mmCIF file of C-alpha atoms in Angstrom:
data_model
loop_
_atom_site.group_PDB
_atom_site.id
_atom_site.type_symbol
_atom_site.label_atom_id
_atom_site.label_comp_id
_atom_site.label_asym_id
_atom_site.label_seq_id
_atom_site.Cartn_x
_atom_site.Cartn_y
_atom_site.Cartn_z
ATOM 1 C CA UNK A 1 -60.938 19.239 -62.969
ATOM 2 C CA UNK A 2 -62.248 22.297 -61.119
ATOM 3 C CA UNK A 3 -59.912 25.185 -60.315
ATOM 4 C CA UNK A 4 -56.784 22.978 -60.587
ATOM 5 C CA UNK A 5 -58.238 20.238 -58.267
ATOM 6 C CA UNK A 6 -59.752 16.895 -59.208
ATOM 7 C CA UNK A 7 -63.525 16.914 -58.860
ATOM 8 C CA UNK A 8 -63.557 14.815 -55.689
ATOM 9 C CA UNK A 9 -60.870 17.102 -54.136
ATOM 10 C CA UNK A 10 -63.093 20.159 -54.820
ATOM 11 C CA UNK A 11 -66.229 18.412 -53.547
ATOM 12 C CA UNK A 12 -64.677 17.243 -50.339
ATOM 13 C CA UNK A 13 -62.597 20.424 -50.045
ATOM 14 C CA UNK A 14 -59.361 18.522 -49.836
ATOM 15 C CA UNK A 15 -56.073 20.336 -50.088
ATOM 16 C CA UNK A 16 -54.203 17.354 -51.449
ATOM 17 C CA UNK A 17 -54.932 14.136 -53.244
ATOM 18 C CA UNK A 18 -55.727 11.445 -50.586
ATOM 19 C CA UNK A 19 -54.127 8.036 -50.748
ATOM 20 C CA UNK A 20 -51.427 9.327 -53.091
ATOM 21 C CA UNK A 21 -48.469 7.010 -53.281
ATOM 22 C CA UNK A 22 -45.943 9.361 -51.511
ATOM 23 C CA UNK A 23 -44.173 9.543 -48.220
ATOM 24 C CA UNK A 24 -45.744 12.848 -47.106
ATOM 25 C CA UNK A 25 -45.359 13.348 -43.356
ATOM 26 C CA UNK A 26 -48.730 15.138 -43.287
ATOM 27 C CA UNK A 27 -50.419 11.872 -43.903
ATOM 28 C CA UNK A 28 -48.566 9.808 -41.327
ATOM 29 C CA UNK A 29 -51.041 7.793 -39.303
ATOM 30 C CA UNK A 30 -49.555 5.895 -36.375
ATOM 31 C CA UNK A 31 -51.490 2.629 -36.628
ATOM 32 C CA UNK A 32 -50.612 -0.286 -34.399
ATOM 33 C CA UNK A 33 -47.970 -1.771 -36.811
ATOM 34 C CA UNK A 34 -46.439 1.636 -37.477
ATOM 35 C CA UNK A 35 -46.276 2.401 -33.772
ATOM 36 C CA UNK A 36 -44.675 -0.984 -33.076
ATOM 37 C CA UNK A 37 -42.081 -0.443 -35.781
ATOM 38 C CA UNK A 38 -41.404 3.089 -34.532
ATOM 39 C CA UNK A 39 -40.857 1.953 -30.994
ATOM 40 C CA UNK A 40 -38.511 -0.830 -31.910
ATOM 41 C CA UNK A 41 -36.483 1.309 -34.261
ATOM 42 C CA UNK A 42 -36.351 4.086 -31.686
ATOM 43 C CA UNK A 43 -35.096 1.541 -29.127
ATOM 44 C CA UNK A 44 -32.346 0.392 -31.382
ATOM 45 C CA UNK A 45 -31.193 3.984 -32.119
ATOM 46 C CA UNK A 46 -31.499 5.335 -28.547
ATOM 47 C CA UNK A 47 -29.605 2.371 -27.181
ATOM 48 C CA UNK A 48 -26.938 2.861 -29.850
ATOM 49 C CA UNK A 49 -27.314 -0.654 -31.309
ATOM 50 C CA UNK A 50 -25.526 -1.389 -34.570
ATOM 51 C CA UNK A 51 -28.345 -2.197 -36.930
ATOM 52 C CA UNK A 52 -31.989 -3.095 -37.512
ATOM 53 C CA UNK A 53 -34.136 -4.176 -40.453
ATOM 54 C CA UNK A 54 -37.644 -2.955 -41.197
ATOM 55 C CA UNK A 55 -39.038 -5.136 -43.912
ATOM 56 C CA UNK A 56 -42.565 -5.410 -45.279
ATOM 57 C CA UNK A 57 -44.646 -5.430 -48.422
ATOM 58 C CA UNK A 58 -44.718 -2.479 -50.785
ATOM 59 C CA UNK A 59 -46.986 0.395 -49.866
ATOM 60 C CA UNK A 60 -47.181 -0.228 -46.063
ATOM 61 C CA UNK A 61 -45.417 3.082 -45.192
ATOM 62 C CA UNK A 62 -41.942 1.865 -44.266
ATOM 63 C CA UNK A 63 -40.302 5.038 -45.809
ATOM 64 C CA UNK A 64 -42.808 7.257 -44.018
ATOM 65 C CA UNK A 65 -42.087 5.504 -40.729
ATOM 66 C CA UNK A 66 -38.332 5.941 -41.303
ATOM 67 C CA UNK A 67 -38.717 9.718 -42.234
ATOM 68 C CA UNK A 68 -41.000 10.314 -39.196
ATOM 69 C CA UNK A 69 -38.538 8.537 -36.949
ATOM 70 C CA UNK A 70 -35.633 10.664 -38.245
ATOM 71 C CA UNK A 71 -37.534 13.895 -37.695
ATOM 72 C CA UNK A 72 -38.457 12.858 -34.139
ATOM 73 C CA UNK A 73 -34.924 12.143 -32.947
ATOM 74 C CA UNK A 74 -33.017 14.594 -30.723
ATOM 75 C CA UNK A 75 -30.010 16.502 -31.745
ATOM 76 C CA UNK A 76 -27.663 13.939 -30.202
ATOM 77 C CA UNK A 77 -28.595 11.634 -33.078
ATOM 78 C CA UNK A 78 -26.671 13.394 -35.838
ATOM 79 C CA UNK A 79 -25.744 13.230 -38.585
ATOM 80 C CA UNK A 80 -28.727 11.530 -40.224
ATOM 81 C CA UNK A 81 -28.365 10.088 -43.672
ATOM 82 C CA UNK A 82 -31.343 8.750 -45.554
ATOM 83 C CA UNK A 83 -30.225 6.930 -48.724
ATOM 84 C CA UNK A 84 -33.144 6.240 -51.031
ATOM 85 C CA UNK A 85 -31.283 4.911 -54.081
ATOM 86 C CA UNK A 86 -28.871 2.197 -52.917
ATOM 87 C CA UNK A 87 -28.295 0.627 -56.232
ATOM 88 C CA UNK A 88 -24.636 1.328 -56.597
ATOM 89 C CA UNK A 89 -21.428 -0.588 -56.342
ATOM 90 C CA UNK A 90 -19.669 -0.695 -52.964
ATOM 91 C CA UNK A 91 -17.058 1.901 -53.865
ATOM 92 C CA UNK A 92 -19.697 4.450 -54.922
ATOM 93 C CA UNK A 93 -21.860 3.645 -51.922
ATOM 94 C CA UNK A 94 -18.920 4.333 -49.503
ATOM 95 C CA UNK A 95 -18.069 7.554 -51.408
ATOM 96 C CA UNK A 96 -21.704 8.713 -51.098
ATOM 97 C CA UNK A 97 -21.819 7.905 -47.351
ATOM 98 C CA UNK A 98 -18.513 9.737 -46.829
ATOM 99 C CA UNK A 99 -19.762 12.812 -48.661
ATOM 100 C CA UNK A 100 -22.922 12.758 -46.454
ATOM 101 C CA UNK A 101 -21.207 12.131 -43.096
ATOM 102 C CA UNK A 102 -18.223 14.441 -43.683
ATOM 103 C CA UNK A 103 -19.319 17.134 -46.153
ATOM 104 C CA UNK A 104 -16.501 19.398 -47.222
ATOM 105 C CA UNK A 105 -13.772 17.111 -45.982
ATOM 106 C CA UNK A 106 -12.971 15.897 -49.441
ATOM 107 C CA UNK A 107 -10.515 18.001 -51.522
ATOM 108 C CA UNK A 108 -12.694 19.658 -54.075
ATOM 109 C CA UNK A 109 -10.813 19.403 -57.336
ATOM 110 C CA UNK A 110 -12.652 19.584 -60.604
ATOM 111 C CA UNK A 111 -12.804 16.263 -62.389
ATOM 112 C CA UNK A 112 -11.214 14.520 -59.385
ATOM 113 C CA UNK A 113 -11.054 10.718 -59.707
ATOM 114 C CA UNK A 114 -13.491 8.762 -57.530
ATOM 115 C CA UNK A 115 -12.021 8.186 -54.100
ATOM 116 C CA UNK A 116 -10.757 4.749 -53.277
ATOM 117 C CA UNK A 117 -12.586 2.493 -50.793
ATOM 118 C CA UNK A 118 -9.745 3.208 -48.313
ATOM 119 C CA UNK A 119 -10.092 6.987 -48.679
ATOM 120 C CA UNK A 120 -13.873 6.826 -48.214
ATOM 121 C CA UNK A 121 -13.549 4.528 -45.151
ATOM 122 C CA UNK A 122 -11.021 6.910 -43.519
ATOM 123 C CA UNK A 123 -13.409 9.846 -44.087
ATOM 124 C CA UNK A 124 -16.366 7.905 -42.703
ATOM 125 C CA UNK A 125 -14.538 6.693 -39.662
ATOM 126 C CA UNK A 126 -12.944 10.056 -38.954
ATOM 127 C CA UNK A 127 -16.338 11.817 -39.176
ATOM 128 C CA UNK A 128 -18.102 9.247 -37.030
ATOM 129 C CA UNK A 129 -15.329 9.380 -34.333
ATOM 130 C CA UNK A 130 -15.598 13.242 -34.306
ATOM 131 C CA UNK A 131 -19.360 13.039 -33.816
ATOM 132 C CA UNK A 132 -19.031 10.437 -31.080
ATOM 133 C CA UNK A 133 -16.433 12.547 -29.196
ATOM 134 C CA UNK A 134 -19.028 15.414 -29.469
ATOM 135 C CA UNK A 135 -21.714 13.197 -27.900
ATOM 136 C CA UNK A 136 -23.566 12.577 -31.189
ATOM 137 C CA UNK A 137 -24.531 9.213 -32.717
ATOM 138 C CA UNK A 138 -25.028 8.892 -36.480
ATOM 139 C CA UNK A 139 -28.063 7.286 -37.967
ATOM 140 C CA UNK A 140 -27.961 5.803 -41.488
ATOM 141 C CA UNK A 141 -31.173 4.747 -43.136
ATOM 142 C CA UNK A 142 -30.833 2.727 -46.311
ATOM 143 C CA UNK A 143 -34.208 2.704 -47.921
ATOM 144 C CA UNK A 144 -35.201 0.263 -50.630
ATOM 145 C CA UNK A 145 -32.414 -1.881 -49.181
ATOM 146 C CA UNK A 146 -33.734 -4.967 -51.008
ATOM 147 C CA UNK A 147 -31.875 -3.415 -54.008
ATOM 148 C CA UNK A 148 -28.565 -4.015 -52.300
ATOM 149 C CA UNK A 149 -28.542 -7.232 -54.205
ATOM 150 C CA UNK A 150 -24.798 -7.004 -54.960
ATOM 151 C CA UNK A 151 -23.299 -9.161 -52.181
ATOM 152 C CA UNK A 152 -20.331 -6.785 -51.837
ATOM 153 C CA UNK A 153 -22.536 -3.674 -51.265
ATOM 154 C CA UNK A 154 -24.471 -5.356 -48.442
ATOM 155 C CA UNK A 155 -21.310 -6.771 -47.027
ATOM 156 C CA UNK A 156 -19.758 -3.318 -47.088
ATOM 157 C CA UNK A 157 -22.684 -1.922 -45.110
ATOM 158 C CA UNK A 158 -22.298 -4.762 -42.605
ATOM 159 C CA UNK A 159 -18.533 -3.997 -42.143
ATOM 160 C CA UNK A 160 -19.358 -0.411 -41.217
ATOM 161 C CA UNK A 161 -20.747 -1.891 -37.974
ATOM 162 C CA UNK A 162 -17.115 -2.671 -37.063
ATOM 163 C CA UNK A 163 -16.458 1.067 -36.431
ATOM 164 C CA UNK A 164 -16.660 1.604 -32.706
ATOM 165 C CA UNK A 165 -15.838 4.202 -30.113
ATOM 166 C CA UNK A 166 -15.568 3.278 -26.417
ATOM 167 C CA UNK A 167 -16.894 -0.157 -27.241
ATOM 168 C CA UNK A 168 -20.094 1.168 -28.856
ATOM 169 C CA UNK A 169 -21.009 1.301 -32.595
ATOM 170 C CA UNK A 170 -20.365 4.738 -34.095
ATOM 171 C CA UNK A 171 -23.642 4.628 -35.999
ATOM 172 C CA UNK A 172 -26.919 2.767 -36.219
ATOM 173 C CA UNK A 173 -27.742 1.448 -39.634
ATOM 174 C CA UNK A 174 -31.437 0.911 -40.492
ATOM 175 C CA UNK A 175 -32.076 -1.243 -43.557
ATOM 176 C CA UNK A 176 -35.593 -0.552 -44.798
ATOM 177 C CA UNK A 177 -37.017 -2.547 -47.589
ATOM 178 C CA UNK A 178 -39.485 -5.094 -49.024
ATOM 179 C CA UNK A 179 -39.857 -8.607 -47.503
ATOM 180 C CA UNK A 180 -37.162 -9.998 -49.815
ATOM 181 C CA UNK A 181 -34.573 -7.969 -47.860
ATOM 182 C CA UNK A 182 -34.870 -10.235 -44.794
ATOM 183 C CA UNK A 183 -34.364 -13.320 -46.896
ATOM 184 C CA UNK A 184 -31.422 -11.784 -48.638
ATOM 185 C CA UNK A 185 -29.728 -10.904 -45.326
ATOM 186 C CA UNK A 186 -30.313 -14.369 -43.937
ATOM 187 C CA UNK A 187 -28.396 -15.854 -46.910
ATOM 188 C CA UNK A 188 -25.279 -13.882 -46.121
ATOM 189 C CA UNK A 189 -22.358 -15.978 -44.689
#
């Protein structure tokens, strides 16, 4: 270690460790597969489709593609929620999404009981309708979605696609995960 840098960093005058296992936008390289994924996901969002899946092996840059996509979207695609830890029961998942989509709309009482599924759904739908009336379209990215193994959590996400305004989905949901995600979704009734 030389002056806080690894020897090869100092030798090559690198500011950061190369090939580190992180989703740092500075290191995004739009290779052919990343460009193809980006174009398809952008198409889904800009045409206000309900959902899409981005699945692939670990380490291919799916999270980085999703983050780069979210940063590149115009202001009409708000709010943007990027959930990176989806391993929670359906009720908690809905509560989290409601807090992200409608911050401040929940009565803030200390030690308040967790909201019911109905309360969370009302907040989510209300927030999404408000955004749609203002000309905005929400984008929800659920990263590491292969961890939505609990059937009820994945089904809950699917049911959010039923929220519509003027015959269009109120949000686009992007499920991003490892290859097992596609197989898991195919097994749903």
